[in-house]
């Protein structure tokens, strides 16, 4: 082929043709387009990756391949580290530009993008990372952050391309999980991936399911349909946050619209960017506490019994166990239940938040580092600037599963326990609860001890200026420019 005007569109967490800035920019050049997705061994084997994530990507690639093919240029799929795949492609089909979206991810993807930037520089290939999020790369100050976010969201949507010039490169097959060396997980009620499904979920959310959102969003029972369920699609980029935001705004303006629900929903979309900005500003928080005084507070190595109880849903607290088991099976739960589980792991079980964060990353089908790591740290009390949020699992069960339908589904050992004892099954004889275990810890005692330990650190750092500095940097004002725009 030998054409130097070929535009590579490297798809990552933007697996869609609607409102895709990178794709739109490539098509607008008028040159042939080489759309590619690369399964990277370093990510397939990453400790945060589970079979469910790869399965969702595969489903999304099927939609993307079909829609790109209909426009003239089917998706090319390869397996390998990105710079190796680019090397091989560039030798056979020299290309002029690589377009991708600006990714706010874990340290591995950040470093990978650095390597790609360097690879491009060395070959005089232009590397354009297009902004697709409300978070801002290399932000100098939080002062104007909200405005900058809204500027991004007020830009018009990028039209779906209808005619793309093909590069003629062989698309290759979409490998299955076995070929990728990824373990297939047995799951129930997992959300399907793909842009087609994402658009259906968005439609049903806006037109049917959003009424009463504020009331429904915490319980795992009402939240199943009463939350938007858009997280998987936002995480994979099968929907653009900008499009979702705009459609929610339009919906809120319609007569008889569930206006309160739409505002509460829009607020959460803003939280998404707010937390993503925190990871961008302090990328180390995937590994280290935002406030260094909390590093070393919990043991580096988790207690085996506690870890086993948590991951197998055998802590003796039915709501904690039901949520853990349901997450392992379905890949989703509500914000409140995620908070409760993290609180239980971090305060009651005193597990290192890094361990819990890794387990939940693998369980959450919607794993999104930008939301995940700041939330894990906040719910574990290691930011040094947020109020401690400790959840009582008994109260959470009474509040959010008052009929016991959720707990009985996921902890069938408790099927014969009467409803008035379902949140405290330890008051029932073991043989009447199918050997369901006694509580692994006494919640009140464990939480008091955790609060004392965390309180001692807070006391130590009180008045030394570090908390004020963190608030200025990561609260709502000035973050450090730690990840600078690539040169
Ligand atoms: C410890 C912990 C870890 C989390 N990890 C993730 C994660 O890896 N991926 C993820 O998508 N969400 C994460 N969340 C946030 C939240 O629980 C989920 O976004 C939400 O439950 C997804 O369901 P939904 O799309 O129906 O949400 P909805 O309630 O319908 O909210 C709409 C969208 O807003 C965003 N959002 C909602 N709540 C929050 C929040 N509290 N902070 C930031 N953004 C929010 C999400 O993009 C979500 O899809 C985490 C929460 C906690 C407490």
Short mmCIF file of C-alpha atoms and ligand atoms in Angstrom, two decimals:
data_model
loop_
_atom_site.label_atom_id
_atom_site.label_comp_id
_atom_site.label_asym_id
_atom_site.label_seq_id
_atom_site.Cartn_x
_atom_site.Cartn_y
_atom_site.Cartn_z
CA UNK A 1 0.00 0.00 0.00
CA UNK A 2 2.71 2.42 1.10
CA UNK A 3 0.41 5.43 1.64
CA UNK A 4 1.66 7.99 4.10
CA UNK A 5 -1.68 9.71 4.68
CA UNK A 6 -3.21 6.72 6.47
CA UNK A 7 -4.89 7.65 9.75
CA UNK A 8 -4.79 5.04 12.49
CA UNK A 9 -7.67 5.20 14.97
CA UNK A 10 -6.53 3.27 18.02
CA UNK A 11 -9.64 2.30 20.01
CA UNK A 12 -9.25 1.82 23.76
CA UNK A 13 -12.01 2.85 26.16
CA UNK A 14 -14.01 4.51 23.39
CA UNK A 15 -15.58 1.49 21.67
CA UNK A 16 -18.26 3.37 19.75
CA UNK A 17 -18.95 5.22 16.54
CA UNK A 18 -21.31 7.82 18.09
CA UNK A 19 -19.60 10.98 19.33
CA UNK A 20 -16.13 9.53 18.89
CA UNK A 21 -13.70 12.43 18.66
CA UNK A 22 -10.70 10.36 17.56
CA UNK A 23 -12.65 8.62 14.81
CA UNK A 24 -14.23 11.89 13.65
CA UNK A 25 -10.85 13.63 13.45
CA UNK A 26 -9.35 10.79 11.40
CA UNK A 27 -12.28 10.69 8.96
CA UNK A 28 -12.19 14.49 8.58
CA UNK A 29 -8.64 14.35 7.17
CA UNK A 30 -10.05 12.63 4.09
CA UNK A 31 -7.24 10.03 4.20
CA UNK A 32 -7.72 6.27 4.44
CA UNK A 33 -8.60 5.18 7.97
CA UNK A 34 -7.16 2.16 9.78
CA UNK A 35 -9.37 1.56 12.84
CA UNK A 36 -7.72 -0.89 15.24
CA UNK A 37 -8.26 -2.51 18.62
CA UNK A 38 -5.31 -4.26 20.24
CA UNK A 39 -5.61 -6.93 22.94
CA UNK A 40 -2.52 -6.25 25.03
CA UNK A 41 -0.98 -9.13 26.98
CA UNK A 42 0.16 -6.70 29.69
CA UNK A 43 -3.47 -5.71 30.28
CA UNK A 44 -4.96 -9.18 29.78
CA UNK A 45 -2.72 -10.41 32.59
CA UNK A 46 -3.02 -7.26 34.70
CA UNK A 47 -4.16 -8.04 38.28
CA UNK A 48 -7.27 -5.84 37.81
CA UNK A 49 -8.45 -7.66 34.68
CA UNK A 50 -11.00 -10.48 34.86
CA UNK A 51 -12.65 -12.60 32.17
CA UNK A 52 -15.81 -10.46 32.42
CA UNK A 53 -13.93 -7.36 31.28
CA UNK A 54 -12.45 -9.09 28.26
CA UNK A 55 -15.81 -10.64 27.40
CA UNK A 56 -17.41 -7.17 27.46
CA UNK A 57 -14.69 -5.84 25.17
CA UNK A 58 -15.23 -8.71 22.74
CA UNK A 59 -18.97 -8.03 22.61
CA UNK A 60 -18.26 -4.35 22.01
CA UNK A 61 -15.79 -5.12 19.23
CA UNK A 62 -18.42 -7.14 17.39
CA UNK A 63 -20.74 -4.11 17.26
CA UNK A 64 -17.91 -1.77 16.39
CA UNK A 65 -16.66 -3.98 13.59
CA UNK A 66 -20.12 -4.19 12.09
CA UNK A 67 -20.84 -0.46 12.23
CA UNK A 68 -17.40 0.52 10.93
CA UNK A 69 -17.69 -2.04 8.12
CA UNK A 70 -21.06 -0.55 7.14
CA UNK A 71 -19.32 2.83 6.83
CA UNK A 72 -16.54 1.32 4.69
CA UNK A 73 -13.65 0.40 7.01
CA UNK A 74 -14.05 -2.67 9.24
CA UNK A 75 -12.28 -2.79 12.59
CA UNK A 76 -8.86 -4.40 12.57
CA UNK A 77 -8.11 -6.55 15.62
CA UNK A 78 -4.66 -7.67 16.72
CA UNK A 79 -3.04 -9.20 19.81
CA UNK A 80 0.29 -7.89 21.13
CA UNK A 81 1.88 -4.98 22.91
CA UNK A 82 0.87 -1.80 21.15
CA UNK A 83 4.27 -0.63 19.98
CA UNK A 84 5.05 -4.13 18.61
CA UNK A 85 1.77 -4.21 16.69
CA UNK A 86 2.35 -0.66 15.41
CA UNK A 87 5.88 -1.64 14.33
CA UNK A 88 4.60 -4.50 12.23
CA UNK A 89 1.71 -2.52 10.77
CA UNK A 90 3.85 0.51 10.00
CA UNK A 91 6.41 -1.60 8.14
CA UNK A 92 3.75 -3.09 5.87
CA UNK A 93 1.40 -0.09 5.72
CA UNK A 94 3.15 3.15 6.71
CA UNK A 95 0.78 5.53 8.46
CA UNK A 96 0.88 9.25 9.12
CA UNK A 97 -1.06 9.72 12.32
CA UNK A 98 -2.32 7.78 15.34
CA UNK A 99 -5.55 9.11 16.83
CA UNK A 100 -6.72 7.90 20.22
CA UNK A 101 -8.66 9.30 23.14
CA UNK A 102 -6.98 10.71 26.23
CA UNK A 103 -7.16 7.82 28.70
CA UNK A 104 -7.26 8.32 32.47
CA UNK A 105 -6.23 4.87 33.60
CA UNK A 106 -3.88 2.88 35.78
CA UNK A 107 -0.13 3.37 35.82
CA UNK A 108 0.28 0.55 33.27
CA UNK A 109 -1.83 2.28 30.63
CA UNK A 110 -0.28 5.65 31.42
CA UNK A 111 3.19 4.19 30.82
CA UNK A 112 1.94 2.36 27.71
CA UNK A 113 0.67 5.66 26.27
CA UNK A 114 4.04 7.24 27.04
CA UNK A 115 5.73 4.41 25.11
CA UNK A 116 3.38 4.92 22.17
CA UNK A 117 4.10 8.66 22.20
CA UNK A 118 7.83 7.91 22.10
CA UNK A 119 7.42 5.30 19.37
CA UNK A 120 5.52 7.84 17.27
CA UNK A 121 8.09 10.59 17.85
CA UNK A 122 10.93 8.31 16.74
CA UNK A 123 9.12 7.54 13.46
CA UNK A 124 7.77 11.03 12.81
CA UNK A 125 4.26 9.71 13.18
CA UNK A 126 1.85 12.25 14.61
CA UNK A 127 0.20 11.09 17.86
CA UNK A 128 -3.03 12.87 18.69
CA UNK A 129 -4.77 12.10 21.97
CA UNK A 130 -8.25 13.60 21.74
CA UNK A 131 -10.12 14.73 24.82
CA UNK A 132 -13.33 12.79 25.46
CA UNK A 133 -13.85 13.37 29.17
CA UNK A 134 -14.67 16.14 31.61
CA UNK A 135 -11.34 15.48 33.34
CA UNK A 136 -8.45 17.64 32.21
CA UNK A 137 -4.93 16.39 31.55
CA UNK A 138 -2.15 18.29 33.30
CA UNK A 139 -4.63 20.62 34.99
CA UNK A 140 -2.79 23.54 36.57
CA UNK A 141 -5.53 24.68 38.92
CA UNK A 142 -8.92 23.44 40.08
CA UNK A 143 -10.25 26.99 40.12
CA UNK A 144 -11.84 26.83 36.68
CA UNK A 145 -12.31 23.07 36.54
CA UNK A 146 -16.12 23.05 36.42
CA UNK A 147 -16.10 25.59 33.61
CA UNK A 148 -13.52 23.58 31.67
CA UNK A 149 -15.63 20.47 32.14
CA UNK A 150 -18.77 22.18 30.92
CA UNK A 151 -16.94 23.60 27.91
CA UNK A 152 -16.15 20.03 26.89
CA UNK A 153 -19.74 18.93 27.48
CA UNK A 154 -21.24 21.85 25.57
CA UNK A 155 -19.35 21.02 22.35
CA UNK A 156 -21.60 19.48 19.68
CA UNK A 157 -21.60 15.69 19.34
CA UNK A 158 -19.31 14.29 16.66
CA UNK A 159 -21.49 12.91 13.85
CA UNK A 160 -21.45 9.18 13.09
CA UNK A 161 -19.30 8.74 9.99
CA UNK A 162 -21.22 7.29 7.06
CA UNK A 163 -18.40 6.95 4.53
CA UNK A 164 -14.89 6.01 5.70
CA UNK A 165 -12.06 5.36 3.24
CA UNK A 166 -10.60 1.97 4.02
CA UNK A 167 -6.89 1.29 4.46
CA UNK A 168 -7.38 -2.19 3.01
CA UNK A 169 -5.60 -3.93 5.90
CA UNK A 170 -6.86 -7.44 6.70
CA UNK A 171 -9.24 -7.07 9.70
CA UNK A 172 -8.27 -10.43 11.28
CA UNK A 173 -10.50 -12.43 13.62
CA UNK A 174 -11.72 -11.32 17.06
CA UNK A 175 -10.01 -13.94 19.26
CA UNK A 176 -12.04 -15.79 21.86
CA UNK A 177 -11.15 -15.88 25.53
CA UNK A 178 -9.29 -19.18 25.30
CA UNK A 179 -7.12 -17.82 22.49
CA UNK A 180 -6.40 -14.78 24.64
CA UNK A 181 -5.49 -17.01 27.59
CA UNK A 182 -8.28 -15.52 29.70
CA UNK A 183 -10.41 -17.59 32.06
CA UNK A 184 -14.12 -17.71 31.17
CA UNK A 185 -16.22 -16.78 34.21
CA UNK A 186 -19.56 -18.35 35.00
CA UNK A 187 -21.87 -15.43 35.65
CA UNK A 188 -25.58 -14.76 35.97
CA UNK A 189 -27.43 -11.66 34.78
CA UNK A 190 -24.27 -9.96 33.56
CA UNK A 191 -24.96 -6.89 31.45
CA UNK A 192 -23.99 -7.38 27.82
CA UNK A 193 -21.41 -5.06 26.30
CA UNK A 194 -21.53 -3.26 22.97
CA UNK A 195 -22.77 0.01 21.58
CA UNK A 196 -26.14 -1.38 20.51
CA UNK A 197 -26.91 -2.56 24.02
CA UNK A 198 -25.53 0.67 25.50
CA UNK A 199 -27.89 2.77 23.42
CA UNK A 200 -30.83 0.60 24.42
CA UNK A 201 -29.95 0.96 28.11
CA UNK A 202 -29.60 4.74 27.71
CA UNK A 203 -32.98 4.95 25.96
CA UNK A 204 -34.81 2.85 28.52
CA UNK A 205 -33.17 4.83 31.34
CA UNK A 206 -34.19 8.21 29.98
CA UNK A 207 -37.68 7.29 28.86
CA UNK A 208 -38.85 4.65 31.35
CA UNK A 209 -36.64 3.78 34.31
CA UNK A 210 -35.47 7.06 35.79
CA UNK A 211 -38.66 7.95 37.69
CA UNK A 212 -37.89 7.76 41.42
CA UNK A 213 -34.12 7.41 40.89
CA UNK A 214 -33.27 9.21 44.16
CA UNK A 215 -35.40 6.71 46.12
CA UNK A 216 -34.20 3.63 44.24
CA UNK A 217 -30.49 4.12 43.90
CA UNK A 218 -29.16 2.61 47.12
CA UNK A 219 -30.94 -0.72 47.47
CA UNK A 220 -29.57 -3.61 45.43
CA UNK A 221 -33.20 -4.63 44.83
CA UNK A 222 -34.65 -1.34 43.54
CA UNK A 223 -31.29 -0.22 42.12
CA UNK A 224 -31.11 -3.10 39.66
CA UNK A 225 -33.55 -1.32 37.32
CA UNK A 226 -33.82 1.99 39.17
CA UNK A 227 -30.19 3.01 38.58
CA UNK A 228 -29.20 3.95 35.07
CA UNK A 229 -26.95 0.86 34.66
CA UNK A 230 -24.86 2.92 32.27
CA UNK A 231 -21.59 2.40 34.15
CA UNK A 232 -20.37 -0.51 32.02
CA UNK A 233 -20.96 1.52 28.89
CA UNK A 234 -19.34 4.65 30.25
CA UNK A 235 -16.35 2.62 31.44
CA UNK A 236 -15.85 0.91 28.08
CA UNK A 237 -16.77 4.00 26.14
CA UNK A 238 -19.59 2.26 24.29
CA UNK A 239 -21.45 5.46 25.23
CA UNK A 240 -19.92 8.90 25.41
CA UNK A 241 -20.44 10.71 28.72
CA UNK A 242 -21.04 13.89 26.75
CA UNK A 243 -23.90 12.33 24.80
CA UNK A 244 -25.43 10.89 27.98
CA UNK A 245 -25.13 14.27 29.69
CA UNK A 246 -26.74 16.10 26.76
CA UNK A 247 -29.60 13.63 26.47
CA UNK A 248 -30.29 13.86 30.21
CA UNK A 249 -30.37 17.65 29.91
CA UNK A 250 -32.89 17.46 27.06
CA UNK A 251 -34.98 14.95 29.01
CA UNK A 252 -34.98 17.20 32.09
CA UNK A 253 -36.45 19.99 29.97
CA UNK A 254 -39.37 17.93 28.66
CA UNK A 255 -42.85 18.39 30.10
CA UNK A 256 -43.64 15.85 32.86
CA UNK A 257 -39.99 14.76 32.96
CA UNK A 258 -38.60 13.26 36.21
CA UNK A 259 -36.62 16.47 36.65
CA UNK A 260 -35.26 15.71 40.12
CA UNK A 261 -34.03 12.33 38.94
CA UNK A 262 -32.32 13.86 35.95
CA UNK A 263 -30.55 16.44 38.13
CA UNK A 264 -29.41 13.76 40.59
CA UNK A 265 -28.17 11.70 37.68
CA UNK A 266 -26.33 14.64 36.07
CA UNK A 267 -24.69 15.26 39.44
CA UNK A 268 -23.30 11.74 39.44
CA UNK A 269 -21.95 12.17 35.94
CA UNK A 270 -20.12 15.21 37.32
CA UNK A 271 -18.79 13.11 40.23
CA UNK A 272 -17.41 10.71 37.69
CA UNK A 273 -15.22 13.44 36.24
CA UNK A 274 -14.44 14.90 39.65
CA UNK A 275 -13.01 11.57 40.84
CA UNK A 276 -11.27 10.88 37.54
CA UNK A 277 -9.55 14.24 37.93
CA UNK A 278 -8.26 13.08 41.32
CA UNK A 279 -6.59 10.05 39.74
CA UNK A 280 -5.18 12.24 36.98
CA UNK A 281 -3.76 14.65 39.54
CA UNK A 282 -2.39 11.94 41.86
CA UNK A 283 -1.82 8.81 39.73
CA UNK A 284 0.01 7.07 42.61
CA UNK A 285 -3.27 6.59 44.51
CA UNK A 286 -3.72 3.25 42.78
CA UNK A 287 -0.90 2.08 45.06
CA UNK A 288 -0.27 4.61 47.85
CA UNK A 289 -2.54 6.58 50.16
CA UNK A 290 -3.37 10.11 49.09
CA UNK A 291 -2.11 11.25 52.50
CA UNK A 292 1.22 9.43 53.12
CA UNK A 293 0.59 9.37 56.89
CA UNK A 294 -1.91 6.52 56.29
CA UNK A 295 0.58 4.28 54.47
CA UNK A 296 1.63 1.45 56.76
CA UNK A 297 -1.42 1.90 58.96
CA UNK A 298 -2.92 -1.39 57.85
CA UNK A 299 -0.68 -4.44 57.31
CA UNK A 300 0.68 -4.82 53.75
CA UNK A 301 -0.29 -8.48 53.73
CA UNK A 302 -3.96 -9.24 54.28
CA UNK A 303 -5.15 -11.60 56.99
CA UNK A 304 -5.89 -14.86 55.12
CA UNK A 305 -9.02 -15.79 57.09
CA UNK A 306 -10.53 -12.34 56.70
CA UNK A 307 -9.73 -12.28 53.00
CA UNK A 308 -11.19 -15.73 52.46
CA UNK A 309 -14.37 -14.81 54.32
CA UNK A 310 -14.80 -11.63 52.29
CA UNK A 311 -14.16 -13.17 48.88
CA UNK A 312 -16.32 -16.24 49.56
CA UNK A 313 -19.21 -14.36 51.17
CA UNK A 314 -18.66 -16.04 54.57
CA UNK A 315 -18.22 -13.11 56.96
CA UNK A 316 -21.38 -13.98 58.91
CA UNK A 317 -22.97 -10.62 58.03
CA UNK A 318 -25.70 -11.52 55.52
CA UNK A 319 -25.81 -8.20 53.66
CA UNK A 320 -22.03 -8.12 53.22
CA UNK A 321 -22.01 -11.72 52.04
CA UNK A 322 -24.99 -11.29 49.72
CA UNK A 323 -23.38 -8.25 48.10
CA UNK A 324 -20.02 -10.02 47.72
CA UNK A 325 -21.58 -13.12 46.18
CA UNK A 326 -23.88 -11.09 43.90
CA UNK A 327 -20.96 -8.99 42.68
CA UNK A 328 -18.87 -12.05 41.92
CA UNK A 329 -21.78 -13.44 39.89
CA UNK A 330 -23.35 -10.42 38.22
CA UNK A 331 -20.55 -7.82 38.18
CA UNK A 332 -22.71 -4.96 39.49
CA UNK A 333 -24.15 -3.43 42.63
CA UNK A 334 -25.24 0.01 43.82
CA UNK A 335 -22.99 2.77 45.13
CA UNK A 336 -24.24 2.28 48.70
CA UNK A 337 -23.50 -1.45 48.62
CA UNK A 338 -20.03 -0.85 47.17
CA UNK A 339 -19.40 1.61 49.97
CA UNK A 340 -20.63 -0.82 52.62
CA UNK A 341 -18.45 -3.63 51.29
CA UNK A 342 -15.37 -1.42 51.19
CA UNK A 343 -16.11 -0.06 54.66
CA UNK A 344 -16.48 -3.59 56.02
CA UNK A 345 -13.21 -4.72 54.42
CA UNK A 346 -11.29 -1.62 55.51
CA UNK A 347 -12.65 -1.03 59.03
CA UNK A 348 -14.17 -4.29 60.29
CA UNK A 349 -11.61 -6.60 58.67
CA UNK A 350 -8.73 -4.09 58.61
CA UNK A 351 -7.64 -5.34 55.18
CA UNK A 352 -5.22 -3.26 53.11
CA UNK A 353 -7.33 -1.11 50.78
CA UNK A 354 -5.07 -2.04 47.86
CA UNK A 355 -6.11 -5.70 48.25
CA UNK A 356 -9.81 -4.87 48.50
CA UNK A 357 -9.53 -2.46 45.58
CA UNK A 358 -7.98 -5.20 43.43
CA UNK A 359 -10.70 -7.72 44.31
CA UNK A 360 -13.46 -5.25 43.58
CA UNK A 361 -11.80 -4.15 40.34
CA UNK A 362 -12.03 -7.75 39.14
CA UNK A 363 -15.62 -8.09 40.33
CA UNK A 364 -16.91 -4.79 38.95
CA UNK A 365 -17.79 -5.30 35.29
CA UNK A 366 -17.71 -1.49 35.11
CA UNK A 367 -14.22 -1.17 36.60
CA UNK A 368 -13.13 2.37 35.87
CA UNK A 369 -9.83 3.34 37.55
CA UNK A 370 -10.72 7.05 37.60
CA UNK A 371 -13.72 6.43 39.86
CA UNK A 372 -12.51 3.30 41.56
CA UNK A 373 -9.26 4.24 43.29
CA UNK A 374 -10.36 7.61 44.67
CA UNK A 375 -13.54 5.93 45.99
CA UNK A 376 -11.64 3.02 47.52
CA UNK A 377 -9.34 5.45 49.33
CA UNK A 378 -12.20 7.67 50.45
CA UNK A 379 -14.22 4.73 51.78
CA UNK A 380 -11.11 3.45 53.57
CA UNK A 381 -10.29 6.69 55.37
CA UNK A 382 -6.83 7.25 53.89
CA UNK A 383 -7.24 10.53 52.03
CA UNK A 384 -6.71 12.61 55.15
CA UNK A 385 -9.43 15.03 54.08
CA UNK A 386 -12.77 13.20 53.95
CA UNK A 387 -15.09 12.38 56.86
CA UNK A 388 -14.93 8.69 57.87
CA UNK A 389 -17.82 6.78 56.34
CA UNK A 390 -18.49 3.61 58.30
CA UNK A 391 -21.50 1.47 57.40
CA UNK A 392 -23.30 -0.86 59.80
CA UNK A 393 -24.14 -3.99 57.77
CA UNK A 394 -27.16 -4.82 59.94
CA UNK A 395 -28.67 -1.37 59.46
CA UNK A 396 -27.92 -1.50 55.73
CA UNK A 397 -29.79 -4.78 55.46
CA UNK A 398 -32.81 -3.49 57.37
CA UNK A 399 -32.86 -0.27 55.33
CA UNK A 400 -32.18 -1.69 51.88
CA UNK A 401 -33.49 -5.26 51.93
CA UNK A 402 -36.40 -5.05 54.36
CA UNK A 403 -38.22 -8.04 52.83
CA UNK A 404 -35.09 -10.20 52.73
CA UNK A 405 -35.51 -11.00 49.05
CA UNK A 406 -31.93 -10.05 48.16
CA UNK A 407 -30.26 -11.80 51.07
CA UNK A 408 -32.29 -14.97 50.64
CA UNK A 409 -31.39 -15.11 46.96
CA UNK A 410 -27.64 -14.83 47.50
CA UNK A 411 -27.31 -16.50 50.90
CA UNK A 412 -29.65 -19.46 50.48
CA UNK A 413 -28.32 -20.99 53.70
CA UNK A 414 -30.62 -18.48 55.44
CA UNK A 415 -33.80 -19.47 53.56
CA UNK A 416 -35.51 -20.80 56.71
CA UNK A 417 -34.41 -18.02 59.06
CA UNK A 418 -37.41 -15.85 60.01
CA UNK A 419 -37.39 -12.33 58.60
CA UNK A 420 -37.05 -10.66 62.00
CA UNK A 421 -33.74 -12.52 62.54
CA UNK A 422 -32.46 -12.44 58.97
CA UNK A 423 -30.07 -9.53 59.65
CA UNK A 424 -28.78 -11.17 62.85
CA UNK A 425 -28.71 -14.91 62.03
CA UNK A 426 -26.18 -15.57 64.80
CA UNK A 427 -29.20 -15.47 67.14
CA UNK A 428 -30.45 -18.65 65.41
CA UNK A 429 -28.96 -22.09 66.10
CA UNK A 430 -26.29 -23.09 63.50
CA UNK A 431 -28.28 -26.13 62.29
CA UNK A 432 -31.21 -23.82 61.46
CA UNK A 433 -29.01 -21.66 59.27
CA UNK A 434 -27.33 -24.43 57.28
CA UNK A 435 -23.99 -23.88 59.07
CA UNK A 436 -23.86 -20.25 57.91
CA UNK A 437 -20.96 -18.86 59.99
CA UNK A 438 -21.07 -16.65 63.07
CA UNK A 439 -19.80 -13.11 62.47
CA UNK A 440 -16.08 -13.09 61.78
CA UNK A 441 -15.73 -9.93 63.89
CA UNK A 442 -17.84 -7.97 66.34
CA UNK A 443 -18.79 -4.97 64.20
CA UNK A 444 -18.95 -2.40 67.02
CA UNK A 445 -15.67 -3.47 68.62
CA UNK A 446 -13.81 -3.71 65.31
CA UNK A 447 -15.05 -0.34 64.12
CA UNK A 448 -14.19 1.34 67.44
CA UNK A 449 -10.66 0.03 67.18
CA UNK A 450 -10.36 1.13 63.54
CA UNK A 451 -11.63 4.60 64.40
CA UNK A 452 -9.12 4.87 67.25
CA UNK A 453 -6.24 3.90 64.94
CA UNK A 454 -7.28 6.28 62.19
CA UNK A 455 -8.09 8.99 64.73
CA UNK A 456 -4.53 8.75 66.11
CA UNK A 457 -3.08 9.43 62.65
CA UNK A 458 -5.52 12.27 62.07
CA UNK A 459 -4.53 13.73 65.44
CA UNK A 460 -0.86 13.51 64.48
CA UNK A 461 -1.31 15.35 61.19
CA UNK A 462 -3.83 17.88 62.54
CA UNK A 463 -2.39 21.35 62.34
CA UNK A 464 0.70 20.39 60.30
CA UNK A 465 -0.83 21.97 57.21
CA UNK A 466 -0.80 18.74 55.14
CA UNK A 467 -4.58 18.31 55.18
CA UNK A 468 -5.20 21.90 54.12
CA UNK A 469 -2.67 21.45 51.33
CA UNK A 470 -4.38 18.24 50.15
CA UNK A 471 -7.75 19.95 50.23
CA UNK A 472 -6.40 22.73 48.10
CA UNK A 473 -4.81 20.32 45.68
CA UNK A 474 -7.46 17.61 45.41
CA UNK A 475 -10.64 18.90 47.01
CA UNK A 476 -12.01 21.45 44.68
CA UNK A 477 -9.14 23.83 44.15
CA UNK A 478 -5.52 23.44 43.14
CA UNK A 479 -4.15 20.01 42.15
CA UNK A 480 -0.46 19.47 41.44
CA UNK A 481 0.28 19.19 37.71
CA UNK A 482 1.68 15.67 38.17
CA UNK A 483 0.71 14.23 34.80
CA UNK A 484 1.72 16.91 32.40
CA UNK A 485 0.50 17.12 28.84
CA UNK A 486 2.77 14.99 26.70
CA UNK A 487 5.48 16.94 24.90
C1 LIG B 1 -15.50 1.68 46.46
C2 LIG B 1 -16.20 2.10 45.21
C3 LIG B 1 -15.67 1.78 43.97
C4 LIG B 1 -16.32 2.17 42.81
N1 LIG B 1 -15.78 1.79 41.60
C5 LIG B 1 -16.42 2.13 40.46
C6 LIG B 1 -15.90 1.70 39.21
O1 LIG B 1 -14.86 1.04 39.13
N2 LIG B 1 -16.59 2.04 38.09
C7 LIG B 1 -17.73 2.79 38.14
O2 LIG B 1 -18.32 3.06 37.09
N3 LIG B 1 -18.22 3.21 39.30
C8 LIG B 1 -17.62 2.91 40.47
N4 LIG B 1 -18.15 3.32 41.67
C9 LIG B 1 -19.23 4.33 41.67
C10 LIG B 1 -20.70 3.83 41.63
O3 LIG B 1 -20.93 2.89 42.63
C11 LIG B 1 -21.08 3.26 40.27
O4 LIG B 1 -20.74 4.19 39.26
C12 LIG B 1 -22.55 2.98 40.12
O5 LIG B 1 -22.99 2.12 41.14
C13 LIG B 1 -22.80 2.36 38.75
O6 LIG B 1 -24.14 2.09 38.51
P1 LIG B 1 -25.01 3.01 37.55
O7 LIG B 1 -24.34 3.24 36.25
O8 LIG B 1 -26.39 2.45 37.48
O9 LIG B 1 -24.98 4.38 38.37
P2 LIG B 1 -25.93 5.64 38.40
O10 LIG B 1 -26.34 5.87 39.80
O11 LIG B 1 -27.01 5.55 37.40
O12 LIG B 1 -24.92 6.83 38.02
C14 LIG B 1 -24.65 7.21 36.66
C15 LIG B 1 -23.18 7.28 36.42
O13 LIG B 1 -22.58 8.26 37.26
C16 LIG B 1 -21.29 7.84 37.70
N5 LIG B 1 -21.31 7.69 39.16
C17 LIG B 1 -22.34 7.27 39.92
N6 LIG B 1 -22.01 7.32 41.22
C18 LIG B 1 -20.76 7.78 41.28
C19 LIG B 1 -19.86 8.06 42.34
N7 LIG B 1 -20.21 7.90 43.61
N8 LIG B 1 -18.63 8.51 42.06
C20 LIG B 1 -18.26 8.72 40.78
N9 LIG B 1 -19.07 8.48 39.73
C21 LIG B 1 -20.30 8.03 39.97
C22 LIG B 1 -21.02 6.49 37.00
O14 LIG B 1 -20.33 6.73 35.80
C23 LIG B 1 -22.42 5.99 36.76
O15 LIG B 1 -22.49 5.09 35.68
C24 LIG B 1 -17.52 2.93 42.87
C25 LIG B 1 -18.06 3.24 44.11
C26 LIG B 1 -17.41 2.83 45.28
C27 LIG B 1 -18.01 3.17 46.60
#
